[in-house]
């Protein structure tokens, strides 16, 4: 039962719940055109304390497409937080005004705290480096839609696997499925955090640490690229050491399977050569577009209004 639930971590969901969201999202892809007002008179509050383009706007688009409305802010300067109000008090207000709240915050655990304070469902739109559960839903849905399955695939995650919450949530999410293999490729200082490695080691997920993307590119079904999270580096000198240390370009892709898909949670900076955008491998813009039906499905299910 998804009605009334908070969405804090992807680990809170079973495989069959995720598959229910996918099925619903597939229906929503069609509804986008029909614009059936499933959530008429319902209100979504977006509380974004950190920058966002896709997450906030796709949630807002999803709510509008379902016939609901949206309130919120995308920087705390314009709110009473700037006057010293604490997060819990701000959340209490959103709880009183809205039917569902999406929160993004730089502090890990902020969404969990908000969920404890609010009665309405709280959705974590990203908390520091920790979780980004709805991005993981979008990512799984993209693989499922583009390749028809998640099980049996060779999936590589590259880039900043340490500070990137999208990559972290996807690693957790993949433990719910049975990919053939998950390859993790990143510079030594950007390897996944111990808590994640400990967790996935305790599951049946087949994963391996790889040094060189070139060596495995020919076997991959999915290449998931991420941005180095400059803003989360405790030491700027550390960032300087790893910046530009990996790059996906046409030369690397000359050995790839024709059916390979390249994904990226976006924003991308310089980790993917612009020429790759024009190739059939590039699915990151489609991935960003799938965010709308997936978030429509999630909002409808949380508010008990699924089709
Ligand atoms: C990501 C995020 O904010 O965690 N973006 C997103 O939500 N699509 C990835 C990033 O900032 O690199």
Coordinates of C-alpha atoms and ligand atoms in Angstrom, one line a residue:
X1 CA 0.0 0.0 0.0
X2 CA 1.6 3.2 -1.1
X3 CA -1.1 5.6 0.0
X4 CA 0.0 8.0 2.7
X5 CA 3.6 6.8 2.7
X6 CA 6.7 8.9 3.1
X7 CA 9.5 8.5 0.5
X8 CA 12.8 8.9 2.3
X9 CA 15.0 6.1 0.9
X10 CA 14.6 3.8 -2.1
X11 CA 15.2 1.0 0.4
X12 CA 11.8 1.6 1.9
X13 CA 10.2 0.1 -1.2
X14 CA 9.9 -3.5 -2.3
X15 CA 10.5 -4.6 -5.8
X16 CA 6.8 -5.2 -6.4
X17 CA 6.0 -1.7 -5.1
X18 CA 8.5 -0.2 -7.5
X19 CA 7.0 -2.3 -10.3
X20 CA 3.6 -0.9 -9.4
X21 CA 5.0 2.6 -9.7
X22 CA 6.4 1.7 -13.2
X23 CA 3.1 0.3 -14.4
X24 CA 1.3 3.4 -13.2
X25 CA 3.9 5.6 -14.8
X26 CA 3.4 3.9 -18.1
X27 CA -0.3 4.8 -17.9
X28 CA 0.7 8.3 -16.9
X29 CA 2.8 8.7 -20.1
X30 CA -0.5 8.5 -21.9
X31 CA -2.5 10.6 -19.4
X32 CA 0.0 13.4 -20.0
X33 CA -1.8 13.9 -23.2
X34 CA -5.3 13.5 -21.8
X35 CA -4.6 15.6 -18.7
X36 CA -7.2 13.8 -16.5
X37 CA -7.4 15.8 -13.3
X38 CA -6.8 12.9 -10.8
X39 CA -5.4 15.3 -8.2
X40 CA -7.9 18.2 -8.6
X41 CA -8.0 20.3 -5.4
X42 CA -4.8 18.7 -4.1
X43 CA -1.8 20.8 -3.2
X44 CA 1.9 20.0 -3.5
X45 CA 4.4 22.0 -1.5
X46 CA 8.0 22.1 -2.8
X47 CA 10.6 23.1 -0.2
X48 CA 13.9 23.3 -2.0
X49 CA 16.8 24.5 0.2
X50 CA 19.3 23.5 -2.5
X51 CA 19.5 24.2 -6.2
X52 CA 17.4 22.1 -8.5
X53 CA 16.1 22.2 -12.1
X54 CA 14.7 18.8 -13.0
X55 CA 13.6 17.5 -9.6
X56 CA 11.5 20.5 -8.7
X57 CA 10.2 21.3 -12.1
X58 CA 9.3 17.7 -12.9
X59 CA 7.4 17.4 -9.6
X60 CA 5.6 20.7 -10.4
X61 CA 4.8 19.6 -13.9
X62 CA 3.6 16.2 -12.6
X63 CA 1.3 17.9 -10.1
X64 CA -0.1 20.4 -12.7
X65 CA -0.7 17.6 -15.2
X66 CA -2.7 15.7 -12.6
X67 CA -4.9 18.8 -12.2
X68 CA -3.4 19.8 -8.8
X69 CA -1.7 22.9 -7.7
X70 CA 1.7 23.8 -6.3
X71 CA 3.1 26.1 -3.6
X72 CA 6.7 26.4 -2.5
X73 CA 10.1 28.0 -2.6
X74 CA 13.4 27.2 -4.2
X75 CA 15.7 29.3 -1.9
X76 CA 15.3 29.8 1.8
X77 CA 16.3 33.5 1.5
X78 CA 12.6 34.4 0.7
X79 CA 11.2 32.5 3.7
X80 CA 11.2 32.9 7.5
X81 CA 14.2 30.5 7.6
X82 CA 16.2 33.6 6.8
X83 CA 14.8 35.1 10.0
X84 CA 16.0 32.1 12.0
X85 CA 13.0 29.8 11.9
X86 CA 14.0 26.2 12.4
X87 CA 13.3 23.5 9.8
X88 CA 10.7 21.7 11.9
X89 CA 8.6 24.8 12.2
X90 CA 8.7 25.5 8.5
X91 CA 7.7 21.9 7.8
X92 CA 4.8 22.2 10.3
X93 CA 3.4 25.1 8.1
X94 CA 3.8 23.1 4.9
X95 CA 2.1 20.2 6.6
X96 CA -0.8 22.5 7.4
X97 CA -1.1 24.0 4.0
X98 CA -0.4 21.1 1.6
X99 CA -1.4 17.5 0.9
X100 CA 2.1 16.3 0.1
X101 CA 5.6 17.9 0.5
X102 CA 8.8 17.5 -1.4
X103 CA 11.9 18.6 0.4
X104 CA 15.5 19.0 -0.8
X105 CA 18.2 20.0 1.8
X106 CA 21.9 19.8 2.1
X107 CA 21.7 18.2 5.5
X108 CA 21.5 14.4 5.5
X109 CA 18.5 13.3 7.4
X110 CA 16.6 16.5 6.8
X111 CA 13.8 14.7 4.9
X112 CA 13.5 12.1 7.6
X113 CA 13.1 14.9 10.2
X114 CA 10.5 16.6 8.1
X115 CA 8.6 13.3 7.8
X116 CA 8.6 12.9 11.5
X117 CA 7.1 16.4 11.9
X118 CA 4.5 16.2 9.1
X119 CA 1.4 14.2 8.9
X120 CA 1.1 14.4 5.1
X121 CA 3.4 12.3 2.9
X122 CA 7.0 13.8 2.7
X123 CA 9.1 13.0 -0.3
X124 CA 12.9 13.3 -0.1
X125 CA 14.0 15.3 -3.2
X126 CA 17.6 14.8 -2.1
X127 CA 19.3 15.1 1.3
X128 CA 23.0 15.9 1.0
X129 CA 25.0 13.0 -0.4
X130 CA 22.7 10.5 1.1
X131 CA 19.4 9.7 -0.6
X132 CA 17.5 10.7 -3.7
X133 CA 14.8 8.0 -3.9
X134 CA 12.7 9.5 -6.7
X135 CA 15.7 9.9 -8.9
X136 CA 16.4 6.1 -8.4
X137 CA 12.8 5.5 -9.4
X138 CA 13.3 7.5 -12.6
X139 CA 16.5 5.7 -13.3
X140 CA 15.1 2.2 -12.9
X141 CA 12.1 3.2 -15.0
X142 CA 14.3 4.5 -17.8
X143 CA 16.2 1.2 -17.9
X144 CA 13.0 -0.7 -17.9
X145 CA 11.4 1.4 -20.6
X146 CA 14.4 1.6 -22.8
X147 CA 15.6 -2.0 -22.5
X148 CA 12.5 -3.8 -21.3
X149 CA 14.1 -5.2 -18.2
X150 CA 16.6 -4.6 -15.4
X151 CA 17.4 -8.2 -14.6
X152 CA 20.2 -9.8 -16.5
X153 CA 21.8 -6.5 -17.6
X154 CA 25.4 -5.4 -17.1
X155 CA 25.2 -1.9 -15.6
X156 CA 28.2 0.3 -15.0
X157 CA 28.1 3.3 -12.7
X158 CA 30.9 5.8 -13.1
X159 CA 31.9 9.2 -11.7
X160 CA 31.4 10.4 -8.2
X161 CA 30.0 7.4 -6.4
X162 CA 31.0 8.9 -3.0
X163 CA 29.2 12.2 -2.8
X164 CA 26.6 11.7 -5.5
X165 CA 23.2 10.9 -4.0
X166 CA 21.7 9.8 -7.3
X167 CA 24.4 7.2 -7.7
X168 CA 24.1 6.1 -4.1
X169 CA 20.3 5.7 -4.4
X170 CA 20.7 3.7 -7.7
X171 CA 23.2 1.3 -6.1
X172 CA 20.7 0.7 -3.3
X173 CA 17.9 0.4 -5.8
X174 CA 19.7 -2.2 -7.9
X175 CA 19.8 -4.5 -4.9
X176 CA 16.1 -5.0 -5.4
X177 CA 16.6 -6.5 -8.9
X178 CA 18.9 -9.1 -10.4
X179 CA 21.2 -7.4 -12.9
X180 CA 23.9 -9.7 -14.4
X181 CA 26.5 -7.4 -12.9
X182 CA 27.0 -3.9 -11.6
X183 CA 30.4 -2.4 -12.3
X184 CA 31.6 0.5 -10.2
X185 CA 34.2 2.7 -11.8
X186 CA 35.6 5.8 -10.1
X187 CA 38.9 7.4 -9.0
X188 CA 40.0 6.0 -5.6
X189 CA 38.8 9.1 -3.7
X190 CA 35.3 8.9 -5.2
X191 CA 34.6 5.2 -4.5
X192 CA 31.2 4.5 -2.8
X193 CA 31.1 5.2 0.9
X194 CA 31.6 2.3 3.3
X195 CA 28.0 2.2 4.5
X196 CA 26.9 1.6 0.9
X197 CA 29.6 -1.1 0.2
X198 CA 28.7 -2.8 3.5
X199 CA 25.1 -2.8 2.5
X200 CA 25.4 -4.1 -1.0
X201 CA 28.0 -6.7 0.1
X202 CA 25.2 -8.2 2.3
X203 CA 22.8 -8.6 -0.6
X204 CA 22.8 -10.9 -3.6
X205 CA 23.8 -8.1 -6.0
X206 CA 26.7 -9.1 -8.2
X207 CA 29.0 -6.1 -8.3
X208 CA 32.7 -5.4 -9.0
X209 CA 35.1 -2.6 -8.7
X210 CA 36.7 -1.8 -12.1
X211 CA 39.7 0.3 -12.9
X212 CA 39.1 1.0 -16.6
X213 CA 35.9 1.7 -18.4
X214 CA 37.6 0.9 -21.7
X215 CA 38.0 -2.7 -20.7
X216 CA 34.4 -3.4 -20.0
X217 CA 32.6 -1.0 -22.4
X218 CA 32.0 -3.8 -24.9
X219 CA 30.0 -5.8 -22.5
X220 CA 27.8 -3.0 -21.0
X221 CA 24.0 -2.6 -21.5
X222 CA 23.8 0.5 -19.4
X223 CA 26.5 3.2 -18.6
X224 CA 25.4 5.5 -15.8
X225 CA 27.6 8.6 -15.7
X226 CA 27.6 11.2 -12.9
X227 CA 29.0 14.6 -12.2
X228 CA 31.7 15.2 -9.7
X229 CA 29.9 16.8 -6.8
X230 CA 32.3 19.8 -6.4
X231 CA 30.1 21.5 -3.8
X232 CA 30.3 18.5 -1.4
X233 CA 34.1 18.2 -1.3
X234 CA 35.4 18.9 2.1
X235 CA 38.7 20.1 0.6
X236 CA 38.8 22.0 -2.7
X237 CA 42.3 20.6 -3.4
X238 CA 40.9 17.1 -3.4
X239 CA 38.4 18.2 -6.1
X240 CA 41.2 19.7 -8.2
X241 CA 43.0 16.3 -8.1
X242 CA 40.0 14.3 -9.6
X243 CA 38.3 16.8 -11.8
X244 CA 38.3 15.7 -15.4
X245 CA 39.6 12.3 -14.5
X246 CA 37.1 10.5 -16.6
X247 CA 35.2 11.4 -19.7
X248 CA 32.9 9.5 -22.1
X249 CA 33.7 10.3 -25.7
X250 CA 33.0 8.8 -29.1
X251 CA 36.4 7.0 -29.1
X252 CA 35.5 5.1 -26.0
X253 CA 32.1 4.2 -27.5
X254 CA 33.6 2.7 -30.6
X255 CA 33.7 -0.6 -28.8
X256 CA 30.2 -0.4 -27.3
X257 CA 27.3 -2.7 -28.1
X258 CA 24.8 -1.0 -30.5
X259 CA 22.1 -1.3 -27.8
X260 CA 24.1 0.4 -25.0
X261 CA 22.3 3.2 -23.3
X262 CA 24.1 6.1 -21.6
X263 CA 22.3 7.6 -18.7
X264 CA 23.1 10.6 -16.4
X265 CA 20.9 12.2 -13.7
X266 CA 22.0 15.6 -15.0
X267 CA 23.2 18.3 -14.7
X268 CA 26.3 17.2 -16.7
X269 CA 29.3 19.4 -16.7
X270 CA 32.2 18.0 -18.9
X271 CA 32.1 14.2 -18.1
X272 CA 30.3 13.5 -21.4
X273 CA 31.7 14.8 -24.7
X274 CA 29.0 16.9 -26.4
X275 CA 29.3 14.8 -29.6
X276 CA 27.8 11.9 -27.6
X277 CA 24.6 13.8 -27.2
X278 CA 23.9 13.3 -30.9
X279 CA 24.4 9.5 -30.8
X280 CA 21.7 6.9 -30.2
X281 CA 23.5 5.8 -27.0
X282 CA 22.5 9.1 -25.3
X283 CA 19.3 8.6 -23.2
X284 CA 19.8 11.2 -20.5
X285 CA 17.4 13.7 -22.0
X286 CA 14.8 11.0 -22.3
X287 CA 15.6 9.9 -18.7
X288 CA 14.9 13.5 -17.6
X289 CA 11.6 13.4 -19.5
X290 CA 10.5 10.2 -17.8
X291 CA 10.7 12.0 -14.5
X292 CA 7.3 13.5 -15.2
X293 CA 5.3 10.3 -15.6
X294 CA 7.2 8.6 -12.8
X295 CA 6.5 11.5 -10.4
X296 CA 2.9 11.7 -11.6
X297 CA 2.5 8.0 -10.7
X298 CA 4.1 8.5 -7.3
X299 CA 2.0 11.5 -6.4
X300 CA -1.2 9.8 -7.5
X301 CA -0.3 6.6 -5.5
X302 CA 0.7 8.5 -2.4
X303 CA -2.5 10.4 -2.5
X304 CA -4.6 7.3 -3.1
X305 CA -5.7 8.4 -6.5
X306 CA -4.0 5.9 -8.9
X307 CA -5.8 5.0 -12.1
Ligands
LIG1 C1 21.2 15.3 -9.1 C2 21.1 15.7 -7.6 O1 20.7 16.9 -7.4 O2 21.4 14.9 -6.8 N1 20.4 15.9 -9.9 C3 19.0 15.5 -10.1 O3 18.3 15.5 -9.1 N2 18.7 15.1 -11.2 C4 22.6 15.1 -9.6 C5 23.6 16.1 -9.4 O4 23.4 17.2 -8.8 O5 24.7 15.8 -9.9

